[in-house]
Amino acid sequence: MAKRYVCVICGHVHDEAVEGKWETLPTDFECPDCGCGMEDYEIQD
Ligand SMILES: [Zn+2]
């Protein structure tokens, strides 16, 4: 099931259903809006 991850800095949402599985993103992934890393995202329930 696709999950949604939210950037805690700017609120950008990464939707797995649209942009692909979180686990498959490159480790140097950056938020497209604020440039923070994956560690600044939280899973949205
Ligand atoms: Zn962000």
mmCIF file with all atom_site columns, N, CA and C and ligand atoms in Angstrom:
data_model
loop_
_atom_site.group_PDB
_atom_site.id
_atom_site.type_symbol
_atom_site.label_atom_id
_atom_site.label_alt_id
_atom_site.label_comp_id
_atom_site.label_asym_id
_atom_site.label_entity_id
_atom_site.label_seq_id
_atom_site.pdbx_PDB_ins_code
_atom_site.Cartn_x
_atom_site.Cartn_y
_atom_site.Cartn_z
_atom_site.occupancy
_atom_site.B_iso_or_equiv
_atom_site.pdbx_formal_charge
_atom_site.auth_seq_id
_atom_site.auth_comp_id
_atom_site.auth_asym_id
_atom_site.auth_atom_id
_atom_site.pdbx_PDB_model_num
ATOM   1   N  N  . MET A 1 1  ? 0.842  -1.201 0.000  1.00 0.00 ? 1  MET A N  1
ATOM   2   C  CA . MET A 1 1  ? 0.000  0.000  0.000  1.00 0.00 ? 1  MET A CA 1
ATOM   3   C  C  . MET A 1 1  ? 0.876  1.249  0.000  1.00 0.00 ? 1  MET A C  1
ATOM   4   N  N  . ALA A 1 2  ? 0.530  2.205  -0.822 1.00 0.00 ? 2  ALA A N  1
ATOM   5   C  CA . ALA A 1 2  ? 1.318  3.426  -0.941 1.00 0.00 ? 2  ALA A CA 1
ATOM   6   C  C  . ALA A 1 2  ? 1.172  4.285  0.300  1.00 0.00 ? 2  ALA A C  1
ATOM   7   N  N  . LYS A 1 3  ? 2.286  4.855  0.714  1.00 0.00 ? 3  LYS A N  1
ATOM   8   C  CA . LYS A 1 3  ? 2.279  5.753  1.866  1.00 0.00 ? 3  LYS A CA 1
ATOM   9   C  C  . LYS A 1 3  ? 2.593  7.169  1.400  1.00 0.00 ? 3  LYS A C  1
ATOM   10  N  N  . ARG A 1 4  ? 2.292  8.107  2.271  1.00 0.00 ? 4  ARG A N  1
ATOM   11  C  CA . ARG A 1 4  ? 2.612  9.495  1.987  1.00 0.00 ? 4  ARG A CA 1
ATOM   12  C  C  . ARG A 1 4  ? 3.613  9.981  3.020  1.00 0.00 ? 4  ARG A C  1
ATOM   13  N  N  . TYR A 1 5  ? 4.623  10.689 2.556  1.00 0.00 ? 5  TYR A N  1
ATOM   14  C  CA . TYR A 1 5  ? 5.648  11.242 3.433  1.00 0.00 ? 5  TYR A CA 1
ATOM   15  C  C  . TYR A 1 5  ? 5.577  12.758 3.353  1.00 0.00 ? 5  TYR A C  1
ATOM   16  N  N  . VAL A 1 6  ? 5.625  13.401 4.502  1.00 0.00 ? 6  VAL A N  1
ATOM   17  C  CA . VAL A 1 6  ? 5.499  14.856 4.550  1.00 0.00 ? 6  VAL A CA 1
ATOM   18  C  C  . VAL A 1 6  ? 6.795  15.472 5.050  1.00 0.00 ? 6  VAL A C  1
ATOM   19  N  N  . CYS A 1 7  ? 7.275  16.464 4.328  1.00 0.00 ? 7  CYS A N  1
ATOM   20  C  CA . CYS A 1 7  ? 8.444  17.224 4.763  1.00 0.00 ? 7  CYS A CA 1
ATOM   21  C  C  . CYS A 1 7  ? 8.045  18.071 5.970  1.00 0.00 ? 7  CYS A C  1
ATOM   22  N  N  . VAL A 1 8  ? 8.757  17.899 7.081  1.00 0.00 ? 8  VAL A N  1
ATOM   23  C  CA . VAL A 1 8  ? 8.392  18.626 8.293  1.00 0.00 ? 8  VAL A CA 1
ATOM   24  C  C  . VAL A 1 8  ? 8.835  20.086 8.224  1.00 0.00 ? 8  VAL A C  1
ATOM   25  N  N  . ILE A 1 9  ? 9.674  20.412 7.259  1.00 0.00 ? 9  ILE A N  1
ATOM   26  C  CA . ILE A 1 9  ? 10.163 21.779 7.128  1.00 0.00 ? 9  ILE A CA 1
ATOM   27  C  C  . ILE A 1 9  ? 9.176  22.645 6.345  1.00 0.00 ? 9  ILE A C  1
ATOM   28  N  N  . CYS A 1 10 ? 8.756  22.160 5.164  1.00 0.00 ? 10 CYS A N  1
ATOM   29  C  CA . CYS A 1 10 ? 7.934  22.998 4.290  1.00 0.00 ? 10 CYS A CA 1
ATOM   30  C  C  . CYS A 1 10 ? 6.562  22.407 3.994  1.00 0.00 ? 10 CYS A C  1
ATOM   31  N  N  . GLY A 1 11 ? 6.343  21.158 4.386  1.00 0.00 ? 11 GLY A N  1
ATOM   32  C  CA . GLY A 1 11 ? 5.020  20.569 4.163  1.00 0.00 ? 11 GLY A CA 1
ATOM   33  C  C  . GLY A 1 11 ? 4.846  19.877 2.824  1.00 0.00 ? 11 GLY A C  1
ATOM   34  N  N  . HIS A 1 12 ? 5.927  19.796 2.044  1.00 0.00 ? 12 HIS A N  1
ATOM   35  C  CA . HIS A 1 12 ? 5.830  19.082 0.768  1.00 0.00 ? 12 HIS A CA 1
ATOM   36  C  C  . HIS A 1 12 ? 5.458  17.617 1.001  1.00 0.00 ? 12 HIS A C  1
ATOM   37  N  N  . VAL A 1 13 ? 4.559  17.107 0.185  1.00 0.00 ? 13 VAL A N  1
ATOM   38  C  CA . VAL A 1 13 ? 4.118  15.727 0.330  1.00 0.00 ? 13 VAL A CA 1
ATOM   39  C  C  . VAL A 1 13 ? 4.692  14.871 -0.789 1.00 0.00 ? 13 VAL A C  1
ATOM   40  N  N  . HIS A 1 14 ? 5.344  13.774 -0.392 1.00 0.00 ? 14 HIS A N  1
ATOM   41  C  CA . HIS A 1 14 ? 5.789  12.775 -1.366 1.00 0.00 ? 14 HIS A CA 1
ATOM   42  C  C  . HIS A 1 14 ? 4.785  11.634 -1.317 1.00 0.00 ? 14 HIS A C  1
ATOM   43  N  N  . ASP A 1 15 ? 4.032  11.467 -2.388 1.00 0.00 ? 15 ASP A N  1
ATOM   44  C  CA . ASP A 1 15 ? 3.011  10.424 -2.454 1.00 0.00 ? 15 ASP A CA 1
ATOM   45  C  C  . ASP A 1 15 ? 3.564  9.244  -3.243 1.00 0.00 ? 15 ASP A C  1
ATOM   46  N  N  . GLU A 1 16 ? 3.699  8.113  -2.573 1.00 0.00 ? 16 GLU A N  1
ATOM   47  C  CA . GLU A 1 16 ? 4.266  6.938  -3.252 1.00 0.00 ? 16 GLU A CA 1
ATOM   48  C  C  . GLU A 1 16 ? 3.430  6.499  -4.439 1.00 0.00 ? 16 GLU A C  1
ATOM   49  N  N  . ALA A 1 17 ? 2.140  6.744  -4.370 1.00 0.00 ? 17 ALA A N  1
ATOM   50  C  CA . ALA A 1 17 ? 1.259  6.332  -5.464 1.00 0.00 ? 17 ALA A CA 1
ATOM   51  C  C  . ALA A 1 17 ? 1.570  7.107  -6.736 1.00 0.00 ? 17 ALA A C  1
ATOM   52  N  N  . VAL A 1 18 ? 2.144  8.302  -6.582 1.00 0.00 ? 18 VAL A N  1
ATOM   53  C  CA . VAL A 1 18 ? 2.441  9.160  -7.727 1.00 0.00 ? 18 VAL A CA 1
ATOM   54  C  C  . VAL A 1 18 ? 3.918  9.123  -8.080 1.00 0.00 ? 18 VAL A C  1
ATOM   55  N  N  . GLU A 1 19 ? 4.766  9.210  -7.054 1.00 0.00 ? 19 GLU A N  1
ATOM   56  C  CA . GLU A 1 19 ? 6.198  9.437  -7.291 1.00 0.00 ? 19 GLU A CA 1
ATOM   57  C  C  . GLU A 1 19 ? 7.082  8.229  -7.015 1.00 0.00 ? 19 GLU A C  1
ATOM   58  N  N  . GLY A 1 20 ? 6.457  7.131  -6.618 1.00 0.00 ? 20 GLY A N  1
ATOM   59  C  CA . GLY A 1 20 ? 7.233  5.914  -6.424 1.00 0.00 ? 20 GLY A CA 1
ATOM   60  C  C  . GLY A 1 20 ? 7.572  5.634  -4.968 1.00 0.00 ? 20 GLY A C  1
ATOM   61  N  N  . LYS A 1 21 ? 7.999  4.384  -4.739 1.00 0.00 ? 21 LYS A N  1
ATOM   62  C  CA . LYS A 1 21 ? 8.267  3.932  -3.377 1.00 0.00 ? 21 LYS A CA 1
ATOM   63  C  C  . LYS A 1 21 ? 9.422  4.706  -2.751 1.00 0.00 ? 21 LYS A C  1
ATOM   64  N  N  . TRP A 1 22 ? 9.223  5.056  -1.486 1.00 0.00 ? 22 TRP A N  1
ATOM   65  C  CA . TRP A 1 22 ? 10.242 5.790  -0.721 1.00 0.00 ? 22 TRP A CA 1
ATOM   66  C  C  . TRP A 1 22 ? 11.562 5.039  -0.722 1.00 0.00 ? 22 TRP A C  1
ATOM   67  N  N  . GLU A 1 23 ? 11.477 3.714  -0.564 1.00 0.00 ? 23 GLU A N  1
ATOM   68  C  CA . GLU A 1 23 ? 12.683 2.890  -0.449 1.00 0.00 ? 23 GLU A CA 1
ATOM   69  C  C  . GLU A 1 23 ? 13.512 2.894  -1.736 1.00 0.00 ? 23 GLU A C  1
ATOM   70  N  N  . THR A 1 24 ? 12.897 3.248  -2.845 1.00 0.00 ? 24 THR A N  1
ATOM   71  C  CA . THR A 1 24 ? 13.615 3.207  -4.118 1.00 0.00 ? 24 THR A CA 1
ATOM   72  C  C  . THR A 1 24 ? 14.232 4.559  -4.474 1.00 0.00 ? 24 THR A C  1
ATOM   73  N  N  . LEU A 1 25 ? 13.995 5.574  -3.662 1.00 0.00 ? 25 LEU A N  1
ATOM   74  C  CA . LEU A 1 25 ? 14.581 6.885  -3.946 1.00 0.00 ? 25 LEU A CA 1
ATOM   75  C  C  . LEU A 1 25 ? 16.086 6.851  -3.664 1.00 0.00 ? 25 LEU A C  1
ATOM   76  N  N  . PRO A 1 26 ? 16.842 7.674  -4.364 1.00 0.00 ? 26 PRO A N  1
ATOM   77  C  CA . PRO A 1 26 ? 18.277 7.747  -4.089 1.00 0.00 ? 26 PRO A CA 1
ATOM   78  C  C  . PRO A 1 26 ? 18.515 8.274  -2.677 1.00 0.00 ? 26 PRO A C  1
ATOM   79  N  N  . THR A 1 27 ? 19.616 7.851  -2.060 1.00 0.00 ? 27 THR A N  1
ATOM   80  C  CA . THR A 1 27 ? 19.880 8.239  -0.680 1.00 0.00 ? 27 THR A CA 1
ATOM   81  C  C  . THR A 1 27 ? 20.164 9.732  -0.552 1.00 0.00 ? 27 THR A C  1
ATOM   82  N  N  . ASP A 1 28 ? 20.481 10.375 -1.673 1.00 0.00 ? 28 ASP A N  1
ATOM   83  C  CA . ASP A 1 28 ? 20.733 11.819 -1.629 1.00 0.00 ? 28 ASP A CA 1
ATOM   84  C  C  . ASP A 1 28 ? 19.497 12.617 -2.066 1.00 0.00 ? 28 ASP A C  1
ATOM   85  N  N  . PHE A 1 29 ? 18.352 11.968 -1.982 1.00 0.00 ? 29 PHE A N  1
ATOM   86  C  CA . PHE A 1 29 ? 17.096 12.643 -2.310 1.00 0.00 ? 29 PHE A CA 1
ATOM   87  C  C  . PHE A 1 29 ? 16.960 13.923 -1.484 1.00 0.00 ? 29 PHE A C  1
ATOM   88  N  N  . GLU A 1 30 ? 16.488 14.972 -2.158 1.00 0.00 ? 30 GLU A N  1
ATOM   89  C  CA . GLU A 1 30 ? 16.230 16.233 -1.460 1.00 0.00 ? 30 GLU A CA 1
ATOM   90  C  C  . GLU A 1 30 ? 14.805 16.676 -1.737 1.00 0.00 ? 30 GLU A C  1
ATOM   91  N  N  . CYS A 1 31 ? 14.218 17.320 -0.754 1.00 0.00 ? 31 CYS A N  1
ATOM   92  C  CA . CYS A 1 31 ? 12.891 17.901 -0.937 1.00 0.00 ? 31 CYS A CA 1
ATOM   93  C  C  . CYS A 1 31 ? 12.945 18.897 -2.101 1.00 0.00 ? 31 CYS A C  1
ATOM   94  N  N  . PRO A 1 32 ? 12.033 18.765 -3.075 1.00 0.00 ? 32 PRO A N  1
ATOM   95  C  CA . PRO A 1 32 ? 12.064 19.663 -4.231 1.00 0.00 ? 32 PRO A CA 1
ATOM   96  C  C  . PRO A 1 32 ? 11.733 21.111 -3.877 1.00 0.00 ? 32 PRO A C  1
ATOM   97  N  N  . ASP A 1 33 ? 11.127 21.322 -2.748 1.00 0.00 ? 33 ASP A N  1
ATOM   98  C  CA . ASP A 1 33 ? 10.734 22.681 -2.371 1.00 0.00 ? 33 ASP A CA 1
ATOM   99  C  C  . ASP A 1 33 ? 11.748 23.377 -1.474 1.00 0.00 ? 33 ASP A C  1
ATOM   100 N  N  . CYS A 1 34 ? 12.301 22.667 -0.474 1.00 0.00 ? 34 CYS A N  1
ATOM   101 C  CA . CYS A 1 34 ? 13.186 23.340 0.472  1.00 0.00 ? 34 CYS A CA 1
ATOM   102 C  C  . CYS A 1 34 ? 14.591 22.735 0.520  1.00 0.00 ? 34 CYS A C  1
ATOM   103 N  N  . GLY A 1 35 ? 14.794 21.579 -0.137 1.00 0.00 ? 35 GLY A N  1
ATOM   104 C  CA . GLY A 1 35 ? 16.131 21.017 -0.240 1.00 0.00 ? 35 GLY A CA 1
ATOM   105 C  C  . GLY A 1 35 ? 16.585 20.197 0.953  1.00 0.00 ? 35 GLY A C  1
ATOM   106 N  N  . CYS A 1 36 ? 15.706 19.951 1.900  1.00 0.00 ? 36 CYS A N  1
ATOM   107 C  CA . CYS A 1 36 ? 16.105 19.128 3.045  1.00 0.00 ? 36 CYS A CA 1
ATOM   108 C  C  . CYS A 1 36 ? 16.158 17.662 2.632  1.00 0.00 ? 36 CYS A C  1
ATOM   109 N  N  . GLY A 1 37 ? 16.750 16.839 3.476  1.00 0.00 ? 37 GLY A N  1
ATOM   110 C  CA . GLY A 1 37 ? 16.939 15.430 3.148  1.00 0.00 ? 37 GLY A CA 1
ATOM   111 C  C  . GLY A 1 37 ? 15.802 14.552 3.636  1.00 0.00 ? 37 GLY A C  1
ATOM   112 N  N  . MET A 1 38 ? 15.934 13.257 3.354  1.00 0.00 ? 38 MET A N  1
ATOM   113 C  CA . MET A 1 38 ? 14.883 12.297 3.695  1.00 0.00 ? 38 MET A CA 1
ATOM   114 C  C  . MET A 1 38 ? 14.648 12.219 5.200  1.00 0.00 ? 38 MET A C  1
ATOM   115 N  N  . GLU A 1 39 ? 15.678 12.551 5.988  1.00 0.00 ? 39 GLU A N  1
ATOM   116 C  CA . GLU A 1 39 ? 15.526 12.464 7.442  1.00 0.00 ? 39 GLU A CA 1
ATOM   117 C  C  . GLU A 1 39 ? 14.535 13.485 7.986  1.00 0.00 ? 39 GLU A C  1
ATOM   118 N  N  . ASP A 1 40 ? 14.204 14.464 7.152  1.00 0.00 ? 40 ASP A N  1
ATOM   119 C  CA . ASP A 1 40 ? 13.257 15.488 7.587  1.00 0.00 ? 40 ASP A CA 1
ATOM   120 C  C  . ASP A 1 40 ? 11.841 15.220 7.089  1.00 0.00 ? 40 ASP A C  1
ATOM   121 N  N  . TYR A 1 41 ? 11.602 14.014 6.623  1.00 0.00 ? 41 TYR A N  1
ATOM   122 C  CA . TYR A 1 41 ? 10.249 13.615 6.238  1.00 0.00 ? 41 TYR A CA 1
ATOM   123 C  C  . TYR A 1 41 ? 9.661  12.695 7.292  1.00 0.00 ? 41 TYR A C  1
ATOM   124 N  N  . GLU A 1 42 ? 8.357  12.807 7.473  1.00 0.00 ? 42 GLU A N  1
ATOM   125 C  CA . GLU A 1 42 ? 7.640  11.896 8.371  1.00 0.00 ? 42 GLU A CA 1
ATOM   126 C  C  . GLU A 1 42 ? 6.534  11.210 7.593  1.00 0.00 ? 42 GLU A C  1
ATOM   127 N  N  . ILE A 1 43 ? 6.256  9.955  7.975  1.00 0.00 ? 43 ILE A N  1
ATOM   128 C  CA . ILE A 1 43 ? 5.137  9.239  7.354  1.00 0.00 ? 43 ILE A CA 1
ATOM   129 C  C  . ILE A 1 43 ? 3.829  9.870  7.804  1.00 0.00 ? 43 ILE A C  1
ATOM   130 N  N  . GLN A 1 44 ? 2.959  10.096 6.845  1.00 0.00 ? 44 GLN A N  1
ATOM   131 C  CA . GLN A 1 44 ? 1.643  10.655 7.154  1.00 0.00 ? 44 GLN A CA 1
ATOM   132 C  C  . GLN A 1 44 ? 0.646  9.496  7.241  1.00 0.00 ? 44 GLN A C  1
ATOM   133 N  N  . ASP A 1 45 ? -0.041 9.378  8.350  1.00 0.00 ? 45 ASP A N  1
ATOM   134 C  CA . ASP A 1 45 ? -1.012 8.295  8.549  1.00 0.00 ? 45 ASP A CA 1
ATOM   135 C  C  . ASP A 1 45 ? -2.327 8.606  7.856  1.00 0.00 ? 45 ASP A C  1
HETATM 136 ZN ZN . ZN  B 2 .  ? 10.670 20.537 2.238  1.00 0.00 ? 1  ZN  B ZN 1
#
